[in-house]
JSON list of C-alpha atoms and ligand atoms in Angstrom, two decimals:
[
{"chain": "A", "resi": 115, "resn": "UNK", "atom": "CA", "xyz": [10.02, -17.66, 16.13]},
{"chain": "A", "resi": 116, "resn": "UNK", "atom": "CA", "xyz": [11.65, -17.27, 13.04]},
{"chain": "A", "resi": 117, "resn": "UNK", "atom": "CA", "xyz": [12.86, -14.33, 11.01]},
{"chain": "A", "resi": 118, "resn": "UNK", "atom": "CA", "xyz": [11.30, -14.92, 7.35]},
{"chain": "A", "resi": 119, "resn": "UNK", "atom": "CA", "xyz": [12.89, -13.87, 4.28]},
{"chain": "A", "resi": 120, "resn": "UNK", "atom": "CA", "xyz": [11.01, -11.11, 2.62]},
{"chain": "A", "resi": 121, "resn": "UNK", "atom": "CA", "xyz": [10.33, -10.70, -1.15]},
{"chain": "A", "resi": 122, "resn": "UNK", "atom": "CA", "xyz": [11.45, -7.96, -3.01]},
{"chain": "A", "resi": 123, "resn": "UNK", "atom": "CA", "xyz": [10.02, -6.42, -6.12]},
{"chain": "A", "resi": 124, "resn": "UNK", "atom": "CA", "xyz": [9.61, -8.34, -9.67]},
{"chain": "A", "resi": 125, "resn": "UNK", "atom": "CA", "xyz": [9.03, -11.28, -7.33]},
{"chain": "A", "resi": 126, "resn": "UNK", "atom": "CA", "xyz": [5.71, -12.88, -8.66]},
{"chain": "A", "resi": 127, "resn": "UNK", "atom": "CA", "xyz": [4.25, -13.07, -5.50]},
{"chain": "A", "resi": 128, "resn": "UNK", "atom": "CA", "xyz": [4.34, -9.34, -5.10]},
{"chain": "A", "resi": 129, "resn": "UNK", "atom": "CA", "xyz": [2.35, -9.07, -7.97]},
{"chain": "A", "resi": 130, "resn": "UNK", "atom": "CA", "xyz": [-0.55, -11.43, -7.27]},
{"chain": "A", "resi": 131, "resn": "UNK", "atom": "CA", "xyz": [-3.20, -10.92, -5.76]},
{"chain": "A", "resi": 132, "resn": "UNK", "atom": "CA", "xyz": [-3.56, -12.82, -2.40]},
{"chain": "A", "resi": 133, "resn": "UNK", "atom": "CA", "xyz": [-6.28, -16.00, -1.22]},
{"chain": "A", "resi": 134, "resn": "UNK", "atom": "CA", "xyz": [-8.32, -15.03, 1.31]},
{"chain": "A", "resi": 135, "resn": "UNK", "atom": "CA", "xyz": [-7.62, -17.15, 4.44]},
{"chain": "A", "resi": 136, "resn": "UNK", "atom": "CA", "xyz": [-10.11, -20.13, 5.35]},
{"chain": "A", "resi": 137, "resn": "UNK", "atom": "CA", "xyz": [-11.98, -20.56, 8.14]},
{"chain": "A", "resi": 138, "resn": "UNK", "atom": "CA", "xyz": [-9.90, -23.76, 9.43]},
{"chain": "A", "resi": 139, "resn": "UNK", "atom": "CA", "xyz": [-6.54, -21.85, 9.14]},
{"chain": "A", "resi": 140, "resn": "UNK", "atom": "CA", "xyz": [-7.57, -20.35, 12.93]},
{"chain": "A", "resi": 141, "resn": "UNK", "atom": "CA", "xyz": [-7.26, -23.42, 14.57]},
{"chain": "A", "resi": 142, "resn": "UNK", "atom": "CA", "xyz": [-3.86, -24.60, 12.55]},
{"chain": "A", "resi": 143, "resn": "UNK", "atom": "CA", "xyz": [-0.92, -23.67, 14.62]},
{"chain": "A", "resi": 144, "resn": "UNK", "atom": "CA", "xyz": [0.96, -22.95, 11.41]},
{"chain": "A", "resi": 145, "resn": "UNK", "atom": "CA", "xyz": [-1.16, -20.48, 10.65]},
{"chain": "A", "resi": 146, "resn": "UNK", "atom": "CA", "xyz": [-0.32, -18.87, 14.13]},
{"chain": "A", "resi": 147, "resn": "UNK", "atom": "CA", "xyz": [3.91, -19.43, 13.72]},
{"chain": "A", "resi": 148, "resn": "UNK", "atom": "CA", "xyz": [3.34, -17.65, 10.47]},
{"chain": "A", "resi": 149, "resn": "UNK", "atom": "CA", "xyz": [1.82, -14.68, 12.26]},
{"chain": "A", "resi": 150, "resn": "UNK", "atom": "CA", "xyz": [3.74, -14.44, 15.07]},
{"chain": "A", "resi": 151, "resn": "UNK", "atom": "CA", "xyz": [7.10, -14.93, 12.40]},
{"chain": "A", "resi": 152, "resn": "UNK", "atom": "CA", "xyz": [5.69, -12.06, 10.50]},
{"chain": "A", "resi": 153, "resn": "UNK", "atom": "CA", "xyz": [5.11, -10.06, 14.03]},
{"chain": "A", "resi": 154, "resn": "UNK", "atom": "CA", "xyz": [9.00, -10.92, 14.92]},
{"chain": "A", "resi": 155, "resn": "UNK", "atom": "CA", "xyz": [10.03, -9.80, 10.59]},
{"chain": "A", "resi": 156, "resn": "UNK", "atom": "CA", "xyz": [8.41, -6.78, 11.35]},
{"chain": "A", "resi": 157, "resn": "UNK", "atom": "CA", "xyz": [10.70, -5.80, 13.94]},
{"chain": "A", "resi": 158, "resn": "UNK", "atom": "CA", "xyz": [13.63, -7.09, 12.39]},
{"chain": "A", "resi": 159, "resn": "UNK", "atom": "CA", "xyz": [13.16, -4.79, 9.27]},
{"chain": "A", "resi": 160, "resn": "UNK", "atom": "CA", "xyz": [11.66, -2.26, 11.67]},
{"chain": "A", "resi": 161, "resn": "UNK", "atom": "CA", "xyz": [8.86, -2.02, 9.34]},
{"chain": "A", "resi": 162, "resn": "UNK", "atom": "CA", "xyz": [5.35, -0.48, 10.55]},
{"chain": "A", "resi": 163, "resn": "UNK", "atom": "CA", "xyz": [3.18, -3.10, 8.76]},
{"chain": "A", "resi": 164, "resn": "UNK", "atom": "CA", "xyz": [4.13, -6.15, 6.69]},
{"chain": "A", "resi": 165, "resn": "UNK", "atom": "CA", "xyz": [1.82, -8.32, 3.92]},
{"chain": "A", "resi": 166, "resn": "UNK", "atom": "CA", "xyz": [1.69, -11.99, 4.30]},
{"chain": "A", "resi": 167, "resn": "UNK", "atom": "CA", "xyz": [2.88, -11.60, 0.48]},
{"chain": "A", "resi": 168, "resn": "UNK", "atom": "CA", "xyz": [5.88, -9.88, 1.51]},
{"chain": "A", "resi": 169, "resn": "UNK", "atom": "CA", "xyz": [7.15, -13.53, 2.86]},
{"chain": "A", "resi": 170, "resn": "UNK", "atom": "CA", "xyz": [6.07, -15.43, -0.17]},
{"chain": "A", "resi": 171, "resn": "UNK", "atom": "CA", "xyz": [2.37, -16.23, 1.15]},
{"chain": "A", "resi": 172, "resn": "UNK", "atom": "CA", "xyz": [-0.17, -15.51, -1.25]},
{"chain": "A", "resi": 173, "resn": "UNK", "atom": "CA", "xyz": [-2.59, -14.87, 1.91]},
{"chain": "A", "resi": 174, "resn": "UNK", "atom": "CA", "xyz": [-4.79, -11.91, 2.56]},
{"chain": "A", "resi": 175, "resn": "UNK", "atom": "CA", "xyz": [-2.99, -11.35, 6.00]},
{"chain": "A", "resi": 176, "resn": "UNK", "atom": "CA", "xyz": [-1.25, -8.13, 7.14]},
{"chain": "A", "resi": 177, "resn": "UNK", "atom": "CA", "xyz": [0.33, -6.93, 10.78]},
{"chain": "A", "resi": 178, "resn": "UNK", "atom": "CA", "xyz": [0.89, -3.61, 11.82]},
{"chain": "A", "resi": 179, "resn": "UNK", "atom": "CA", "xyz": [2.55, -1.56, 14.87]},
{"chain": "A", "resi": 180, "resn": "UNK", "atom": "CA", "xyz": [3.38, 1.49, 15.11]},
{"chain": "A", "resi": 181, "resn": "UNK", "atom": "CA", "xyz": [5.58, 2.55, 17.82]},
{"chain": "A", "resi": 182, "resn": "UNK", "atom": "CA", "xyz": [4.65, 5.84, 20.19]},
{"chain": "A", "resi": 183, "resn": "UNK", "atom": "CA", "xyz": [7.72, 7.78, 19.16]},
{"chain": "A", "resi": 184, "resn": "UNK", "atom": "CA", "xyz": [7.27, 7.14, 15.15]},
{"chain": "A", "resi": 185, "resn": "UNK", "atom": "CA", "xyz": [8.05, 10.78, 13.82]},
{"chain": "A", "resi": 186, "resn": "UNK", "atom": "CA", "xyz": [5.39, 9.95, 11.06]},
{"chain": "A", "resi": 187, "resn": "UNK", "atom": "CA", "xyz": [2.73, 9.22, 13.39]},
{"chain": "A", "resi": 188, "resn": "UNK", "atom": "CA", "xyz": [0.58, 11.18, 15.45]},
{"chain": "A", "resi": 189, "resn": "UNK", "atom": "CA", "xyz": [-1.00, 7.78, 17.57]},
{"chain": "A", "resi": 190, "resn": "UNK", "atom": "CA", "xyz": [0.76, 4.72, 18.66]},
{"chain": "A", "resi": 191, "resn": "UNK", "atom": "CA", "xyz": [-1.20, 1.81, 17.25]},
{"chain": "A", "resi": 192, "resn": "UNK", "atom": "CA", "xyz": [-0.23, -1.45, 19.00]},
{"chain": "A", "resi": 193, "resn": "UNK", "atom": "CA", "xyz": [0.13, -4.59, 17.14]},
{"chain": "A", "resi": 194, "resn": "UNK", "atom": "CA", "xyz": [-2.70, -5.23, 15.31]},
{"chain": "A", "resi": 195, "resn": "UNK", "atom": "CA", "xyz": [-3.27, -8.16, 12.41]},
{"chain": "A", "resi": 196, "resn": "UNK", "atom": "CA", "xyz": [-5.29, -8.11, 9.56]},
{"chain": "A", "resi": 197, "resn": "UNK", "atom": "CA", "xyz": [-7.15, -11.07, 8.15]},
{"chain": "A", "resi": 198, "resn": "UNK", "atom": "CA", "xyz": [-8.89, -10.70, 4.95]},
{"chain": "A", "resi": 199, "resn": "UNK", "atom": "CA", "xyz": [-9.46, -7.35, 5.58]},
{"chain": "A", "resi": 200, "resn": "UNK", "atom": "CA", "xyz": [-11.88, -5.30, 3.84]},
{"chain": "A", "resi": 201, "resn": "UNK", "atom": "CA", "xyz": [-11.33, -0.66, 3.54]},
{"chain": "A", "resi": 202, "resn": "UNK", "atom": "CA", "xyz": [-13.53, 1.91, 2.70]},
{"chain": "A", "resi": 203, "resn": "UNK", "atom": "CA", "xyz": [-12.82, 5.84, 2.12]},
{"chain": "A", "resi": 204, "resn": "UNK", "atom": "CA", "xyz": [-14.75, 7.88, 4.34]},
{"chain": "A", "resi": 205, "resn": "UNK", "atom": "CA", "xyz": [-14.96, 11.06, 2.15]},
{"chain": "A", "resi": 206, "resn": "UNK", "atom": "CA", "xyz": [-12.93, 11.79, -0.83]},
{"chain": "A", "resi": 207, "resn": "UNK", "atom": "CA", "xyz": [-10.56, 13.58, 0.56]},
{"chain": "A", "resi": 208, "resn": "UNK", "atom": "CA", "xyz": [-7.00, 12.55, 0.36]},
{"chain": "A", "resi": 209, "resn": "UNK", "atom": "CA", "xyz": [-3.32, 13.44, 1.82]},
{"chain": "A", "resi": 210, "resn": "UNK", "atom": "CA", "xyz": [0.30, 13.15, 0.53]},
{"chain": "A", "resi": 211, "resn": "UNK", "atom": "CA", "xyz": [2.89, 11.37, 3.09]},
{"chain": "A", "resi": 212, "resn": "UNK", "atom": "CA", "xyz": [5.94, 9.73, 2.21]},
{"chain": "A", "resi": 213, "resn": "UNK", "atom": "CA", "xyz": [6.31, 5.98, 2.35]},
{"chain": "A", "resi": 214, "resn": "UNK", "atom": "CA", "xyz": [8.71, 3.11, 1.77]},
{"chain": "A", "resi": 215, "resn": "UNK", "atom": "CA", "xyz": [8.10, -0.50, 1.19]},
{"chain": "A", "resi": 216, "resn": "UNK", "atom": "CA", "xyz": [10.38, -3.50, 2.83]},
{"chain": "A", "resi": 217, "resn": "UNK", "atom": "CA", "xyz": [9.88, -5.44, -0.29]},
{"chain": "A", "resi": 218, "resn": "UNK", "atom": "CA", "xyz": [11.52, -1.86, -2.02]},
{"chain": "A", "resi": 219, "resn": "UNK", "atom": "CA", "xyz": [14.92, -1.52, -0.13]},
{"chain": "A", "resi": 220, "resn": "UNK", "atom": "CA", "xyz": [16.34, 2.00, 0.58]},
{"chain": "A", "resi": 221, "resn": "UNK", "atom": "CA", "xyz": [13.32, 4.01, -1.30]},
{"chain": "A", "resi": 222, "resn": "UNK", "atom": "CA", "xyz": [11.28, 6.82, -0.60]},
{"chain": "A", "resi": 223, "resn": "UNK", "atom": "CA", "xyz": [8.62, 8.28, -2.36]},
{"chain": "A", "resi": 224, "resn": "UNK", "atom": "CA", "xyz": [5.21, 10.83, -1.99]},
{"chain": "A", "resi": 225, "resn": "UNK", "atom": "CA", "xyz": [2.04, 8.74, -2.27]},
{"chain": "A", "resi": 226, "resn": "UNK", "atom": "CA", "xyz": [-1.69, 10.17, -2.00]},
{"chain": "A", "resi": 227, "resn": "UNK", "atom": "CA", "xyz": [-3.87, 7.92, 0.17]},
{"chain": "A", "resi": 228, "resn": "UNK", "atom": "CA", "xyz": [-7.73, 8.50, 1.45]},
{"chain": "A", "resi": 229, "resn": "UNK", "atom": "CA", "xyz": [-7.38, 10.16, 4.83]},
{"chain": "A", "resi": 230, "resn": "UNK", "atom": "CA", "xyz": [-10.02, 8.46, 7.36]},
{"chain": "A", "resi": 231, "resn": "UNK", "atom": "CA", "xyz": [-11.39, 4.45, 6.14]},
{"chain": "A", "resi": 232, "resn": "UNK", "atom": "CA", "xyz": [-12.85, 2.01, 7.40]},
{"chain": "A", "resi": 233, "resn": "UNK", "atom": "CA", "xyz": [-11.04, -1.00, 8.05]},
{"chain": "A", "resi": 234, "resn": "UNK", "atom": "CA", "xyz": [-13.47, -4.34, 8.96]},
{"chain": "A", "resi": 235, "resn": "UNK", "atom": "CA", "xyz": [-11.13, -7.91, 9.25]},
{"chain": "A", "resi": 236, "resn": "UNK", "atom": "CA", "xyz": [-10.66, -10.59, 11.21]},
{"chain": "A", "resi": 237, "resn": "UNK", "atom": "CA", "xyz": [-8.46, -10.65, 13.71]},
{"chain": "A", "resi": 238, "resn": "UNK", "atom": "CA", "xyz": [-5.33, -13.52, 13.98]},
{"chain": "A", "resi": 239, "resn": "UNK", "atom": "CA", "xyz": [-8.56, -16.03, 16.28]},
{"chain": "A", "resi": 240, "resn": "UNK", "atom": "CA", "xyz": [-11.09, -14.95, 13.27]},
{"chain": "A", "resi": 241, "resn": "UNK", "atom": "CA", "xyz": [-12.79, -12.60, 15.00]},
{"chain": "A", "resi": 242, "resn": "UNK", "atom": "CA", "xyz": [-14.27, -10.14, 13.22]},
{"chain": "A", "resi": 243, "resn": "UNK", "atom": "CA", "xyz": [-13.90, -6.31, 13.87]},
{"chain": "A", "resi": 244, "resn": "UNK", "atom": "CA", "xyz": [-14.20, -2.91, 12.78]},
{"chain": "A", "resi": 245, "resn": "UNK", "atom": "CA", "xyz": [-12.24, 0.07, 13.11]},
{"chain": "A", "resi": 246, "resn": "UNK", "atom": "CA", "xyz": [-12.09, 3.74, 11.98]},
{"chain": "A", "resi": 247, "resn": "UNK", "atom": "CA", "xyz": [-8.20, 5.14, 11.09]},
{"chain": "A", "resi": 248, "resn": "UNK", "atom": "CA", "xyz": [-7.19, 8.23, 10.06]},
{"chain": "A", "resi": 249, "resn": "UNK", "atom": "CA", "xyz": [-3.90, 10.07, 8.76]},
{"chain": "A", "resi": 250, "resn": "UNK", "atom": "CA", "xyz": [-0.48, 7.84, 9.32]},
{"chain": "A", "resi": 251, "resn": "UNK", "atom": "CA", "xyz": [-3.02, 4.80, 10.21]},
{"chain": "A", "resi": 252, "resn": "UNK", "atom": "CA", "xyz": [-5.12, 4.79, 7.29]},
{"chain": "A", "resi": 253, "resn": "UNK", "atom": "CA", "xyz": [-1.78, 5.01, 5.29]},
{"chain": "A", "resi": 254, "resn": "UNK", "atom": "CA", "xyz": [-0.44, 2.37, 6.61]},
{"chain": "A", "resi": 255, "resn": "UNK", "atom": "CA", "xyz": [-3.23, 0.11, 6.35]},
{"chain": "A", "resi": 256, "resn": "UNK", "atom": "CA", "xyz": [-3.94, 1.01, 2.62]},
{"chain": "A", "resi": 257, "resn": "UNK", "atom": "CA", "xyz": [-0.20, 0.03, 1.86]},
{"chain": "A", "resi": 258, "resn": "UNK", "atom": "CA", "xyz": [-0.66, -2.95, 3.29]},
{"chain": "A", "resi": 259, "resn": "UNK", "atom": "CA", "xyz": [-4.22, -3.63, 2.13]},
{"chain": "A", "resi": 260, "resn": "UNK", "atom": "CA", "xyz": [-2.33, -3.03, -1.51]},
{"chain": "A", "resi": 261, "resn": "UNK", "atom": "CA", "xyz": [-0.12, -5.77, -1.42]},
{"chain": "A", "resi": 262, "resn": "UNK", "atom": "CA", "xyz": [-2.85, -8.10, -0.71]},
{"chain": "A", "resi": 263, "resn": "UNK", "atom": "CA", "xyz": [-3.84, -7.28, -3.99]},
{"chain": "A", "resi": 264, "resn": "UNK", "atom": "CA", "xyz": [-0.27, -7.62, -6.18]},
{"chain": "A", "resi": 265, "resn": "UNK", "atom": "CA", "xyz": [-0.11, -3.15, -6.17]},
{"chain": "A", "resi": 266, "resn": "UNK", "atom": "CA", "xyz": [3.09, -1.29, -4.13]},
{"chain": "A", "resi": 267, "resn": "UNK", "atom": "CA", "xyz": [3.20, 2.05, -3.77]},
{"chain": "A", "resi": 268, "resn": "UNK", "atom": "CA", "xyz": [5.07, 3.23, -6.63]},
{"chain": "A", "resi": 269, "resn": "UNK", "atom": "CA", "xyz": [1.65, 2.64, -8.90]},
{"chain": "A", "resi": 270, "resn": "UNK", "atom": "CA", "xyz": [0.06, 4.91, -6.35]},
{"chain": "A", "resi": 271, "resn": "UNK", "atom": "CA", "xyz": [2.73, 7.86, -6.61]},
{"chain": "A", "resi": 272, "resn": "UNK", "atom": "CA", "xyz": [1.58, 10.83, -9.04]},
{"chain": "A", "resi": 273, "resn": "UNK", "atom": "CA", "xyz": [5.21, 10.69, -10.43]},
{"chain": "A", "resi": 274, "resn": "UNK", "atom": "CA", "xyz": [8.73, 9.39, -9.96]},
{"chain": "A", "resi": 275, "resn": "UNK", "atom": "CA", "xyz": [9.78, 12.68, -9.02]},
{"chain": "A", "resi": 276, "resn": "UNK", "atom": "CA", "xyz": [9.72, 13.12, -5.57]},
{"chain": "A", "resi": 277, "resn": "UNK", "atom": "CA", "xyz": [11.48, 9.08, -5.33]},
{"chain": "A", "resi": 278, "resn": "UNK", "atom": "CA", "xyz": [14.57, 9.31, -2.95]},
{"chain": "A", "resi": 279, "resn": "UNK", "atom": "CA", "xyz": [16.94, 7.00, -1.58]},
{"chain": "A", "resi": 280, "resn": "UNK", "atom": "CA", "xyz": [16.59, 6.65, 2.09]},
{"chain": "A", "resi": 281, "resn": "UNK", "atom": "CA", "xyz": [20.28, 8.16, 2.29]},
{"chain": "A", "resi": 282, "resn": "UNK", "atom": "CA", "xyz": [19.42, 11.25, 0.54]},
{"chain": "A", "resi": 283, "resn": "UNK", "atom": "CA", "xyz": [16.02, 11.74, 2.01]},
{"chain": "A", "resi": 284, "resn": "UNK", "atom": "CA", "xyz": [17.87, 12.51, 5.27]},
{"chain": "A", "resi": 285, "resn": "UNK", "atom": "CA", "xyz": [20.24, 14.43, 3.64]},
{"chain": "A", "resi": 286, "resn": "UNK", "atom": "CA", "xyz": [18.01, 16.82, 0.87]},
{"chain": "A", "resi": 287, "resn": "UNK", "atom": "CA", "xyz": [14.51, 16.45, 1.60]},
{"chain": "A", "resi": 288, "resn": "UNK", "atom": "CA", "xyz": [14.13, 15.56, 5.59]},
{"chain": "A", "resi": 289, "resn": "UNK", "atom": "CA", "xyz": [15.76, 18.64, 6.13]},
{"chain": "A", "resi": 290, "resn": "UNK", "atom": "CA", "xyz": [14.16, 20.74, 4.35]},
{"chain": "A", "resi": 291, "resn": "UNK", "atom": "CA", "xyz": [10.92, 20.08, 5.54]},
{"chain": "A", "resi": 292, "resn": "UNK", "atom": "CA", "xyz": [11.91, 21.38, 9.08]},
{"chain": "B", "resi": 461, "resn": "ZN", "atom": "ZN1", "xyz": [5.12, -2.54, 1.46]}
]
């Protein structure tokens, strides 16, 4: 496995939106390095999801894992990956949570996503399945979902105001929310 080089923003590719993935890319061990590379990036970074555009593939392919003891999460989701994956609200009702992007070094910023969606995708054989996710989950999945589709999360933010450097988000603002 290989540790892949991941884009950062003002990179085209971060900007594009993403070809779904065909049918005969299942059976193409390539197409199963590139996953299990992205699974391995993940860690590296110690990122909780990462976008096949991310590492300069204009795919609509996304991992995820979130570990047990993540002090954003309230549920441990174990690696999961997302093939041309399809979300849908369920309700209007949306929450503000801070995220951070891998492809957006040492930032923080507030970001209002839906709450509870559906997620239905294929999984890494081209299975298809269906899933309800809620809170952390359906964050992290929208953020990923977004970069499938050229958008980060600074277009989602309200404002620039509450973007902080990792740094001083321990610092200032972690604090202060205990
Ligand atoms: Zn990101």
């Amino acid at each position: 496995m290989s540790i892949l080089k991941v884009a950062r923003i003002a990179h085209p590719v971060l900007r594009s939106p993403a070809k779904s993935v065909p049918k005969a890319a299942f059976k193409d061990p390539l197409f199963q390095k590139l996953v299990d590379d992205m699974r391995e990036t993940m860690y590296e970074y110690e990122g909780v999801g990462l976008a096949a555009p991310q590492i300069h593939e204009g795919l609509r392919l996304a991992v995820i894992e979130v570990a047990g003891d993540d002090e954003r999460s309230k549920a441990e989701v174990p690696f999961m990956v997302l093939v041309n994956p399809v979300i849908t609200p369920l309700g209007e009702e949306k929450a503000n949570g801070w995220e951070g992007c891998l492809s957006i070094p040492d930032l923080r910023g507030v970001v209002p996503r839906f709450k509870r969606l559906k997620l239905e995708a294929l999984d890494r054989d081209g299975k298809p399945y269906s899933l309800e996710a809620q809170d952390f989950f359906a964050r992290v999945i929208q953020h990923e979902c977004d970069h499938l589709d050229g958008f980060v999360y600074l277009d989602r933010m309200q404002g620039m105001r509450s973007l902080t450097f990792i740094k001083e988000f321990e610092d200032h603002v972690h604090k202060d929310e205990e």
